[in-house]
Short mmCIF file of C-alpha atoms (C1' of nucleotides) in Angstrom, two decimals:
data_model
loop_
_atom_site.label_atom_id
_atom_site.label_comp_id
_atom_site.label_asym_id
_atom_site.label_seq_id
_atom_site.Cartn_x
_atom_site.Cartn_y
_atom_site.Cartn_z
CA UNK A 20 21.96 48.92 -31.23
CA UNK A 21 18.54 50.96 -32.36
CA UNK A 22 15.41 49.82 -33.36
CA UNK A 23 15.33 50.23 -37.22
CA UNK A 24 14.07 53.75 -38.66
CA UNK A 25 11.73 51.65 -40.30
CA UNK A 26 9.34 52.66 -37.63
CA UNK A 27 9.95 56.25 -37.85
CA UNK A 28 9.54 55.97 -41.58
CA UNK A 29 6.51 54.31 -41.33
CA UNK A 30 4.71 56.77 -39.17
CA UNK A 31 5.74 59.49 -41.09
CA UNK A 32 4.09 57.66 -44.09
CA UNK A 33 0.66 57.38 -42.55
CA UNK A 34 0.81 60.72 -41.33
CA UNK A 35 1.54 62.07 -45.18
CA UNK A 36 -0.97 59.89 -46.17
CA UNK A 37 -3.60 61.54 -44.45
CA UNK A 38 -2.25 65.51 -43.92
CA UNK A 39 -2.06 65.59 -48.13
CA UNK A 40 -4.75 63.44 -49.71
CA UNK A 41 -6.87 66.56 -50.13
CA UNK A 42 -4.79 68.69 -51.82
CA UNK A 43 -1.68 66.22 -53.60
CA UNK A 44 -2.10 62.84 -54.91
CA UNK A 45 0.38 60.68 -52.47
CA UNK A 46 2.24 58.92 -54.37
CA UNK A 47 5.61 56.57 -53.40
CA UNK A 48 7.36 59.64 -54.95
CA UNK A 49 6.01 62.28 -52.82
CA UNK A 50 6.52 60.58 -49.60
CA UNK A 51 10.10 59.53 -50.11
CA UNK A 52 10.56 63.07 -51.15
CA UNK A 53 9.57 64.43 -47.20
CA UNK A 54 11.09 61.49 -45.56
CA UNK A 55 14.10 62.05 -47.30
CA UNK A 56 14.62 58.44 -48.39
CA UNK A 57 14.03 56.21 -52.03
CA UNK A 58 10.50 56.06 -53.24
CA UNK A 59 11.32 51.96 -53.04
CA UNK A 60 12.22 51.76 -49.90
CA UNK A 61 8.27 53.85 -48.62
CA UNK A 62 7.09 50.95 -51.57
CA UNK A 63 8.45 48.40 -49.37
CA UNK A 64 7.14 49.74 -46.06
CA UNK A 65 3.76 50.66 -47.37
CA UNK A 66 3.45 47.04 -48.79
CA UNK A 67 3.86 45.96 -44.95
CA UNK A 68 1.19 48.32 -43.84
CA UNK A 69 -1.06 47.18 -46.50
CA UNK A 70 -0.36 43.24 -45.41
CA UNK A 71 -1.47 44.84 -42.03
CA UNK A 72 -4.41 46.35 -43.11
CA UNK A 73 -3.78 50.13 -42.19
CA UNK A 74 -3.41 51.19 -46.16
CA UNK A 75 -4.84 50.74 -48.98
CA UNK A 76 -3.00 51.71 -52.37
CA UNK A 77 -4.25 52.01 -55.86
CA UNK A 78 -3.13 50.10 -58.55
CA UNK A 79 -1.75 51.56 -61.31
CA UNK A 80 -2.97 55.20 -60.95
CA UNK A 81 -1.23 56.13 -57.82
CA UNK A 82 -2.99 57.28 -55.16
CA UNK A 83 -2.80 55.55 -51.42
CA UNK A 84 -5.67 56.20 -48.59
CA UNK A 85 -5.85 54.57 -44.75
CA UNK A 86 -8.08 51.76 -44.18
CA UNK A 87 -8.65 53.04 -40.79
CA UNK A 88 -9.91 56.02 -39.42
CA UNK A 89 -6.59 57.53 -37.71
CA UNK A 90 -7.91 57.20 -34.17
CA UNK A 91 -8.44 53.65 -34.57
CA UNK A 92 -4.58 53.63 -35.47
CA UNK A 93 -2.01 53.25 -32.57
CA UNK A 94 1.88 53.50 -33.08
CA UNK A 95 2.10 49.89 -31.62
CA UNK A 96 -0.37 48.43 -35.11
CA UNK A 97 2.49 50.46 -36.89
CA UNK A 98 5.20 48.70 -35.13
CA UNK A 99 3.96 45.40 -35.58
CA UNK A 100 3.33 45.90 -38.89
CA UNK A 101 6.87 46.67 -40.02
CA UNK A 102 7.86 44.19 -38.15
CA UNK A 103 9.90 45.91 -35.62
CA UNK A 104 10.72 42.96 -33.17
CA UNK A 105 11.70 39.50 -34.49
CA UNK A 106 9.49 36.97 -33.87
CA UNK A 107 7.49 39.80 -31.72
CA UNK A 108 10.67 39.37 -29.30
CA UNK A 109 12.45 42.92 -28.86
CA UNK A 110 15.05 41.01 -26.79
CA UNK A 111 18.09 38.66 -28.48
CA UNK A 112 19.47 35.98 -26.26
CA UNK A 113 22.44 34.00 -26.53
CA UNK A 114 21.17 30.38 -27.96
CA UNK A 115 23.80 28.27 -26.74
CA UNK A 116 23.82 28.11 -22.69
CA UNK A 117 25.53 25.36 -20.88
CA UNK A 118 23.01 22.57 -19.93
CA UNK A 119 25.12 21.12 -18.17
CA UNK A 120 25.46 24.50 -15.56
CA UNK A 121 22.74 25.03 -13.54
CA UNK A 122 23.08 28.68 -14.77
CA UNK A 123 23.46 28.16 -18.08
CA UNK A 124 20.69 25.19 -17.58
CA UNK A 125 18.21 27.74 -16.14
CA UNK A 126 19.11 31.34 -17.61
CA UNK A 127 16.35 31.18 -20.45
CA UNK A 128 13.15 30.33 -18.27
CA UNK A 129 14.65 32.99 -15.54
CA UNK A 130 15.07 36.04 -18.25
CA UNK A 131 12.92 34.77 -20.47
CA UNK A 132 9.29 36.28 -18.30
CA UNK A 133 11.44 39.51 -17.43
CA UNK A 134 12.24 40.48 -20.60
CA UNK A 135 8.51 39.70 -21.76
CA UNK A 136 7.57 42.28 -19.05
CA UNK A 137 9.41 44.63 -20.66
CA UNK A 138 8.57 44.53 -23.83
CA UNK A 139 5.08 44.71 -22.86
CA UNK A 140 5.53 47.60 -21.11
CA UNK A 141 7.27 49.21 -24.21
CA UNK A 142 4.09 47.77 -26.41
CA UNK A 143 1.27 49.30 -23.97
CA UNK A 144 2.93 52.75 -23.91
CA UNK A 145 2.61 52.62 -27.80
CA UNK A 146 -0.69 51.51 -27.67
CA UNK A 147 -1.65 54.09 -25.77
CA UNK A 148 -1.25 56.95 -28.93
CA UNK A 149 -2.92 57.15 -32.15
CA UNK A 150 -2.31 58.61 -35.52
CA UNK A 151 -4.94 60.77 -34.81
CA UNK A 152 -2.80 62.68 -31.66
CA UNK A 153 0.31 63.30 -33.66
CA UNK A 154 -2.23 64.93 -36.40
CA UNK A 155 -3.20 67.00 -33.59
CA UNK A 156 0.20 67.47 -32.45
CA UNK A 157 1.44 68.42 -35.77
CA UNK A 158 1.79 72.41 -36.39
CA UNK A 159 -0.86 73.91 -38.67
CA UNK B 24 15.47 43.35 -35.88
CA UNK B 25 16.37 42.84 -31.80
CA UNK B 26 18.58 43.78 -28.91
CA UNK B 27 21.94 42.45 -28.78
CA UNK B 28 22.58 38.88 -27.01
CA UNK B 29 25.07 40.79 -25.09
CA UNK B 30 22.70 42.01 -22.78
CA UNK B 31 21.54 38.17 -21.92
CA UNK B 32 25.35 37.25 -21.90
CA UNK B 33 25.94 40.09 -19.14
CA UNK B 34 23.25 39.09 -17.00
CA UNK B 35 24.54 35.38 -17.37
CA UNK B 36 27.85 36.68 -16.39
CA UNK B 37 26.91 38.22 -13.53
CA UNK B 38 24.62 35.46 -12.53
CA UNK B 39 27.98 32.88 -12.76
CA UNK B 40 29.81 34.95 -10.89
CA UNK B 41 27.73 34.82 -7.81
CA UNK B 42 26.45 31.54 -7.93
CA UNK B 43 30.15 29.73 -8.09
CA UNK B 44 32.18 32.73 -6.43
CA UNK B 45 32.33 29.65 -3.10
CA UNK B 46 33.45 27.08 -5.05
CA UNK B 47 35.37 27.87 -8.04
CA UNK B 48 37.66 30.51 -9.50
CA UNK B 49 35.33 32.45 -11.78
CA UNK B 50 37.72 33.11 -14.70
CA UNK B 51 36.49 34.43 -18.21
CA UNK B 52 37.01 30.67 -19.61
CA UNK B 53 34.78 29.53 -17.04
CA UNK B 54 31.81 31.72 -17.95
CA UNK B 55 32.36 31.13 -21.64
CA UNK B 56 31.89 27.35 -20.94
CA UNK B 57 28.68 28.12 -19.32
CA UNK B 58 27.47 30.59 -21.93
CA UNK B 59 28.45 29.11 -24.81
CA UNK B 60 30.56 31.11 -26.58
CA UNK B 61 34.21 32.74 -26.43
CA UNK B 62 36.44 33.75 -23.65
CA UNK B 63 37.16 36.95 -25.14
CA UNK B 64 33.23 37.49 -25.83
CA UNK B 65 33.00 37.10 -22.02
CA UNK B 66 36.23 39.65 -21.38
CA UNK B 67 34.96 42.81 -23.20
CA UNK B 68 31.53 42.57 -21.81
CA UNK B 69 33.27 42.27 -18.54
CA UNK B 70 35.24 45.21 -19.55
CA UNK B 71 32.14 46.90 -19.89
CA UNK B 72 30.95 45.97 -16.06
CA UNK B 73 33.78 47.02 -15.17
CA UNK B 74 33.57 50.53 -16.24
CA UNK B 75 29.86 50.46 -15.11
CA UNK B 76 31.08 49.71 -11.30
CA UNK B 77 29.13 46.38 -11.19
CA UNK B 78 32.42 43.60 -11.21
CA UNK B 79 36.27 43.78 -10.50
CA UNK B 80 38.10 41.01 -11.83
CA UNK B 81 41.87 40.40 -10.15
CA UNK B 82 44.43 41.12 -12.71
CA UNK B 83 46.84 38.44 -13.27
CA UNK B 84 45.57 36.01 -10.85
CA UNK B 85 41.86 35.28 -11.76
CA UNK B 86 38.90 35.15 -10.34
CA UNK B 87 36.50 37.82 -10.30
CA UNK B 88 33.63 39.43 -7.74
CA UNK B 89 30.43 41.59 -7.79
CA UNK B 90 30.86 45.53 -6.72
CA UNK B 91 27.73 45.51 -5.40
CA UNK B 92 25.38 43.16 -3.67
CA UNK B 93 22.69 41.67 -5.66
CA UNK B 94 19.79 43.08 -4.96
CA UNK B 95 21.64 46.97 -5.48
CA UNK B 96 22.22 45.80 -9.34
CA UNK B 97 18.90 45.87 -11.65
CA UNK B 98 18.35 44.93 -14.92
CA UNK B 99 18.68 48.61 -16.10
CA UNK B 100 21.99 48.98 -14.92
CA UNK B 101 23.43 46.11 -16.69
CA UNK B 102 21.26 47.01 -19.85
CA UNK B 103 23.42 50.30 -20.02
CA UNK B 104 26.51 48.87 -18.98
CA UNK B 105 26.51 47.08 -21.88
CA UNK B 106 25.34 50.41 -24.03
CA UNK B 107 22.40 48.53 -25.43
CA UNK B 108 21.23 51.90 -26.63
CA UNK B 109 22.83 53.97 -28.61
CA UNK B 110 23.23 57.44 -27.59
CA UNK B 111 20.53 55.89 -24.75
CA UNK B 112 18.01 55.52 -27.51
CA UNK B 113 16.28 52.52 -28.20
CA UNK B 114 14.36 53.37 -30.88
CA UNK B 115 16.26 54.85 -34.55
CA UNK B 116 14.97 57.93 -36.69
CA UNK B 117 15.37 59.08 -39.82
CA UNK B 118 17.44 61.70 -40.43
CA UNK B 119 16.78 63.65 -43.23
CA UNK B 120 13.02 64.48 -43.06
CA UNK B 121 12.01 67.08 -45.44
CA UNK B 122 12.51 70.46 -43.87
CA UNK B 123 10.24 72.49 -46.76
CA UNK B 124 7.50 69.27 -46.27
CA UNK B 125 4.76 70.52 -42.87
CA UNK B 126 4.96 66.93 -41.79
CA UNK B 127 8.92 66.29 -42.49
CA UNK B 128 9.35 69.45 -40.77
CA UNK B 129 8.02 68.08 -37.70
CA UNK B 130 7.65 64.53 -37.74
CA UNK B 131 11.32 64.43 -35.53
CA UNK B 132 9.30 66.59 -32.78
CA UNK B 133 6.38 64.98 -32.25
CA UNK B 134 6.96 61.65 -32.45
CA UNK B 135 10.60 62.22 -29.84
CA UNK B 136 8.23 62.02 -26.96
CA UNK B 137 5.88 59.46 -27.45
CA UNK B 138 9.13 57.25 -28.10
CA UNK B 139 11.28 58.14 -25.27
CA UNK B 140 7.75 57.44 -23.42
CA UNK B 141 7.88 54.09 -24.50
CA UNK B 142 11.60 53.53 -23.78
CA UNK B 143 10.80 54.79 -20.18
CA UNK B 144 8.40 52.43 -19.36
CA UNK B 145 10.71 49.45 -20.55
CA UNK B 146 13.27 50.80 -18.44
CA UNK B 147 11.05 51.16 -15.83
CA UNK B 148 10.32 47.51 -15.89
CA UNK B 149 13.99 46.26 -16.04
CA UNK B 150 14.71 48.80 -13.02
CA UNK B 151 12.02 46.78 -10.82
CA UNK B 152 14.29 43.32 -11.12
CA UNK B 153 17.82 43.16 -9.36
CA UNK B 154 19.93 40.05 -9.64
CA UNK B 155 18.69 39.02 -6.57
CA UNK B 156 15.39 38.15 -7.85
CA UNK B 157 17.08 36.48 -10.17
CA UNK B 158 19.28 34.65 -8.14
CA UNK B 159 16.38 33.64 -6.06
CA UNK B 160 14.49 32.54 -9.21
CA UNK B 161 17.09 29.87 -10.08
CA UNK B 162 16.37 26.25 -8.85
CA UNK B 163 18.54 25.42 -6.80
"C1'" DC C 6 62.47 34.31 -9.56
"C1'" DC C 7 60.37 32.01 -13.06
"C1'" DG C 8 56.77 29.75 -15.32
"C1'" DA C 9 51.86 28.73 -15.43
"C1'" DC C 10 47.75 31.00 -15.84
"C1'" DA C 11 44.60 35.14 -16.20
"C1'" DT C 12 43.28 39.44 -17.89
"C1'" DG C 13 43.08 43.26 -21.35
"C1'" DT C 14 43.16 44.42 -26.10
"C1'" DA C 15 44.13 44.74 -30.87
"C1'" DA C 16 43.39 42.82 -35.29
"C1'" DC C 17 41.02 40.15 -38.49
"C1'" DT C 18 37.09 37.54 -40.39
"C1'" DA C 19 32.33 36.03 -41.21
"C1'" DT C 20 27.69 36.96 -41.07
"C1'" DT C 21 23.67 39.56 -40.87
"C1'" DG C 22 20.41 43.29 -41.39
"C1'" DA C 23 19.41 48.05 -42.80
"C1'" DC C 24 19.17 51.07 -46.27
"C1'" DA C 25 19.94 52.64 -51.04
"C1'" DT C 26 19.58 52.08 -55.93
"C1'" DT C 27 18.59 50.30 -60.61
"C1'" DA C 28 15.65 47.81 -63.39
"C1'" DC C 29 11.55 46.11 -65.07
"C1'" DA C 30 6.87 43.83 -65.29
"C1'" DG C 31 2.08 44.95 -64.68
"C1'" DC C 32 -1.84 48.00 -64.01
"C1'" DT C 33 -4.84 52.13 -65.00
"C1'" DC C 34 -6.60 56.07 -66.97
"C1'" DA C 35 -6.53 60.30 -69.84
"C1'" DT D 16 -1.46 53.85 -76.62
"C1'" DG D 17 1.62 55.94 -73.62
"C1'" DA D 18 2.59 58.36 -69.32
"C1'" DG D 19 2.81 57.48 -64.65
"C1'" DC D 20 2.38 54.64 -60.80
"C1'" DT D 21 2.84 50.24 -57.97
"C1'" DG D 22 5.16 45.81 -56.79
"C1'" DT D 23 9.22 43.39 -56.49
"C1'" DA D 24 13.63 41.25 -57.68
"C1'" DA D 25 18.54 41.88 -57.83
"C1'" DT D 26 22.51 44.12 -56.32
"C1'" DG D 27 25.63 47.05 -53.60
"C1'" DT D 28 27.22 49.48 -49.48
"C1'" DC D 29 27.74 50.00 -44.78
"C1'" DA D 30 27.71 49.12 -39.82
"C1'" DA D 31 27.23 46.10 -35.95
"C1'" DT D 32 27.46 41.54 -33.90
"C1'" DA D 33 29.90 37.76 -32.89
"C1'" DG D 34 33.81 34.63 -33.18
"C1'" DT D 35 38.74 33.79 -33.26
"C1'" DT D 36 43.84 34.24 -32.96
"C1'" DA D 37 47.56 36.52 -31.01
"C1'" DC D 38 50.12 38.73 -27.65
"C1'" DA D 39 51.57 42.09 -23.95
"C1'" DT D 40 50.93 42.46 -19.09
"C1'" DG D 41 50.14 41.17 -14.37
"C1'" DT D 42 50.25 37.85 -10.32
"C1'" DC D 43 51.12 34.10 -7.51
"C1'" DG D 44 52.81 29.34 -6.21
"C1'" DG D 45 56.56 26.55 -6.10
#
DNA sequence: CCGACATGTAACTATTGACATTACAGCTCA
DNA sequence: TGAGCTGTAATGTCAATAGTTACATGTCGG
């Protein structure tokens, strides 16, 4: 069990994005091309960042810019854009305890605030970097 | 996308096991009930304890104990008993970035850290609750 | 010592989600 | 107007989860 590559794809996206747009005209094509994936499938993830307000894509004549300056973009707005937890829970549970055991009964509410710490934990440490550092981070 | 159930169900498991160890015989049917689901569900994750040094169950006979006392058995440790990671990696990557492409090139290297960064601190957080807590969180 | 009862697994199925791919409608600009 | 791009539907493949049946094996009570 892995959280999807979506997320991975997704960052790579942004990152294109904003290394090329001086010197290529990003297109769908040109992305999937460094990924390594189908220009559909960086269609269907940039149509989730653009529902989330990170990109902005021309119509028609190709051509895709961010909507925010990269600092002001954090790998957890990524994350939540493509969706990466269901429901915004990273955890599954099992949906059919026992209410009749006073395990079973009480299991949910006892995991339930645990596994919330968790994931917060998880969501602050991606909050904590922006597109901007991995630009920086990125060889010349 | 989200972590299997079988994390929940081992932590449910090991839960039932303690709670009833006085007054029943803890068998695999027994847990199931209180779960929700199958016996044989309940057996490989077991299995999986097992190898992980948190529960012996008595072959043939029934009835099955804890390794180790509650609070010496965190969240963490039954999170990888269960291999809820793969290769201990929560999060997935793509694996055929562009080599020829400056960002595909290395997209894998910087973004490795800032994810097992992440993964750390949600560890982190599951390492700081031991069944005990939970056991002590359960009305009674 | 044998039969009832558990465990430990293998095998099979159903379901779901990820990812890939083809196809095509719609938009824009040279 | 046509080349090139986006947006999206439809379809296929694959892997993992979860459920189920079946059965060999082990153990203890009577």
């Amino acid at each position: 069990m892995q959280i999807s590559s979506r997320f991975s794809v997704a960052v790579h996206t942004l990152l294109c994005v904003e290394v090329f747009k001086e010197n290529y005209k990003v297109t769908s094509d040109f992305i999937a091309g460094s990924v390594g994936t189908n220009p559909v499938i960086i269609r269907k993830i940039m149509s989730q960042l653009k529902k989330a307000g990170l990109l902005e894509a021309l119509a028609g004549t190709g051509g895709t810019y961010l909507c925010k300056k990269p600092e002001d973009i954090t790998l957890l707005d990524v994350a939540l854009a493509v969706e990466l937890f269901e429901n915004d829970r990273l955890f599954g549970f099992h949906d059919m305890p026992n209410p009749n055991c006073p395990v079973g009964k009480n299991i949910h509410h006892v995991l339930d605030c645990h596994m919330q710490v968790a994931q917060a934990a998880m969501e602050n440490s991606l909050k904590g970097v922006t597109l901007k550092d991995l630009l920086l981070e990125l060889p010349q």
